[in-house]
Amino acid sequence: MGTGTGGRGLLAAGLVGLLGIAAVGGATAAADARPPRIVAAAMLDADRDGRADGLRLAFSERVRHAADRDGRYPVSVAGYRVRSVSAARGTVVVVALVEGAAGDADARPAVTYRRTRSGRVADRAGNQAVAQTFRRTAGHGIRPAGLPSPEPTPLPDGAPTPAPTDVDGDGVLDAADCGPTDPAIRPGAPDLPDLAFVDANCDGIDGDATTSIFVSPRGRDDAPGTREAPKRQIAAAIAGATPGQAVLVAAGIYARIELRTGVSVYGGYDPGSWRRGASTTSIAGSSQGVLGQGDTGVTLQLLTISADAGTLPGSSAYGLRLLAGSQVRLERVTVTAGSGNVGAPGSAGRDGGDGEDGRPGERGACDTEVLAHGGAGGKRPDFLNGGDGGAGRYGRSGLPGGDGVGGGLGGAGGKAGDPGLPGHDGERGTAGRDGSGGLGAGQEPVPNTAGWQGQSGATGGLALPGLPGGGGGGGGGQTGIIAIDGTGNGGGGGGAGGGAGLAGTGGRPGGGSFGIYLQDSTVVVADGSAIAAGPGGTGGQGGTGGLGGSGGRGGAGATLCSGFVGAGGDGGPGGRGGRGGGGGGGAGGPSVGIYRAGTSTAEVSADSTVASGRPGSGGAGGFAGSEAANGRSGALGIAAPVHPA
């Protein structure tokens, strides 16, 4: 049992060095040497069954004491077993007792405080309470219907009837006061739920039963929300509340909620008796557990909040998400975010189309004049066509082949009787560059957005198509004084180049895991609350670069009667298209206990914790083989208890 601050609103002073953010400060008492002492004690019966379940101790000055359930207590109560000792609230410490088997409305047991090294009750100057046995304990006085009342002690004949008393001077007679020695406890007193579970207005619960809205797994959302007829979901109670009303929630599991200004939510109640204790009240949501959008004056107390990322690739999990100037206080609240989802992969680049083949040249003739056209070059949609073959001519040199558009040169025509030369090959297209990976550290969401936006990998570099081949030269026609003239053969057309493969697109970023996500908002984390983020999601893999198309084959030159007239030159083949670059991998998702965007602030008490999980790995770059560059991997995600620190 350790020392700590006392009461709602008092948190340990100083800096939380690990988090780099200020802890909520507490006032420091002036140095003195006078130790506190017990000045009042009153038995409590929170469930009003006629059996004491607590004891309220009042000390002579404000004290410090941390909540204690370890079984080694400095306070003992004669005839009762101590179950726990609450954190101090001003001058008051509440001792939880194990109920006895019989009614004890008039029990006034002696209370003993023993000085101890651990778990002590001390004033703000560090003076431990006086070792003492206090014997003026007030009974709780509750006798439910059906339990017999003790016989009154007869007064001596002629003795005057005792006058009614009001020991604490709160205006309520002791017989009707559930805290007759404490002026802060009386029927009609303000009773905001607190972590000491004090029933300050004597209505049988911690809180105000007449103004609160009750929620229980046994309820229905169309019910009025009273203690006898509670609602089923917290969201329904908040929707029906007005600012200043409290929502009191029994143990159970509830759907995600959206906050409302001035409406606070208090958990830990028993669904039958509405006594408050260690029962767990859980809020679980997909993508987020609790959302606030400009909601202020909200306290969340004794709740367990969790969220998963849902099913969409790259989606994030937010335990508590506060936007647009929200102001929320957490008191003994546990917030846990699940893992961020893996980012969506990039799409693969489409393969380039194959180039069209060149057409063969037409045949010449040994002894006659014919039309021997060269073959047409292969065609392309972008008009980078292969060169046409040169025509063979009668009794003269063949015509040269045409150049491929931007590509290989055409072959020269053959002289009289000689073959035409082949067209030149088209060059291979240039492969695309790698796509860069998505950034990790330093990436920030776009201002005024409602959630995290990570970075995708870049699309791979563009490839170039293969260049077309040149047309083959036409064969020379036969000529001579004693020879019969003939027509040379036509040259083949050049092949078109292969189309470029398209680049792979970048992978999408992995989703983040955020215990608390703040956008221009404020949160106070107090009274032993715990905030934890899960692992960040892995970035999506970059897309594979598309293959370049094959170049078209050159058309064959004709060879008829090649012993007398020249053969046509073959067309040059087109070059293969370049392969597209691989896309970059997406950045890994962040894992952050408390993320502060914009003007957000977070205050964390010394007895509360904030933790991050494992950062998401960057996605792998898209494959492009040996022809082009593979995409680069995405960067590792951010991991920090608080970011920015």
Tab-separated table of C-alpha atoms in Angstrom, residues 44-49 53 89 142 178 185-194 196-215 225-228 246-250 266-277 301:
chain	number	residue	atom	x	y	z
A	44	LEU	CA	-22.141	3.056	7.137
A	45	ASP	CA	-24.793	0.821	5.577
A	46	ALA	CA	-24.655	1.669	1.845
A	47	ASP	CA	-27.157	-1.005	0.769
A	48	ARG	CA	-29.481	-0.230	3.693
A	49	ASP	CA	-29.905	-3.859	4.713
A	53	ASP	CA	-20.548	-2.422	5.316
A	89	ARG	CA	-10.831	12.698	0.343
A	142	ILE	CA	-30.720	1.605	9.673
A	178	CYS	CA	-26.704	8.530	7.906
A	185	ILE	CA	-23.143	13.656	4.849
A	186	ARG	CA	-26.868	14.194	5.331
A	187	PRO	CA	-30.125	13.736	3.459
A	188	GLY	CA	-30.266	16.212	0.592
A	189	ALA	CA	-26.500	16.826	0.481
A	190	PRO	CA	-24.774	17.019	-2.944
A	191	ASP	CA	-23.643	13.512	-3.911
A	192	LEU	CA	-21.409	13.353	-6.955
A	193	PRO	CA	-20.099	9.782	-7.467
A	194	ASP	CA	-16.584	9.447	-6.073
A	196	ALA	CA	-14.451	6.372	-2.089
A	197	PHE	CA	-18.056	5.302	-2.927
A	198	VAL	CA	-19.500	7.629	-0.270
A	199	ASP	CA	-23.292	7.915	-0.072
A	200	ALA	CA	-23.288	11.614	0.861
A	201	ASN	CA	-27.071	12.192	0.569
A	202	CYS	CA	-28.250	9.047	2.386
A	203	ASP	CA	-30.266	7.695	-0.605
A	204	GLY	CA	-28.557	4.300	-0.582
A	205	ILE	CA	-26.178	4.787	-3.527
A	206	ASP	CA	-23.006	6.677	-4.395
A	207	GLY	CA	-24.637	9.422	-6.470
A	208	ASP	CA	-28.014	11.106	-6.601
A	209	ALA	CA	-30.717	8.551	-7.359
A	210	THR	CA	-33.357	11.177	-8.152
A	211	THR	CA	-31.451	13.084	-10.846
A	212	SER	CA	-29.264	10.369	-12.413
A	213	ILE	CA	-29.999	8.084	-15.362
A	214	PHE	CA	-29.366	4.394	-14.677
A	215	VAL	CA	-28.024	1.862	-17.201
A	225	GLY	CA	-33.730	5.115	-16.877
A	226	THR	CA	-34.625	4.967	-13.191
A	227	ARG	CA	-33.015	2.672	-10.657
A	228	GLU	CA	-35.982	0.310	-10.950
A	246	ALA	CA	-24.991	11.817	-14.291
A	247	VAL	CA	-25.220	8.446	-16.036
A	248	LEU	CA	-24.730	5.604	-13.510
A	249	VAL	CA	-23.789	2.322	-15.189
A	250	ALA	CA	-23.898	-1.200	-13.795
A	266	TYR	CA	-19.792	6.603	-13.776
A	267	GLY	CA	-19.326	2.824	-13.770
A	268	GLY	CA	-18.810	0.035	-11.240
A	269	TYR	CA	-22.384	-0.394	-9.943
A	270	ASP	CA	-24.014	-3.710	-9.105
A	271	PRO	CA	-27.048	-4.251	-11.404
A	272	GLY	CA	-29.142	-5.589	-8.534
A	273	SER	CA	-28.331	-3.602	-5.405
A	274	TRP	CA	-26.696	-0.618	-7.171
A	275	ARG	CA	-23.910	-0.797	-4.621
A	276	ARG	CA	-20.624	0.341	-6.072
A	277	GLY	CA	-17.423	-1.683	-5.912
A	301	GLN	CA	-15.036	7.279	-13.896
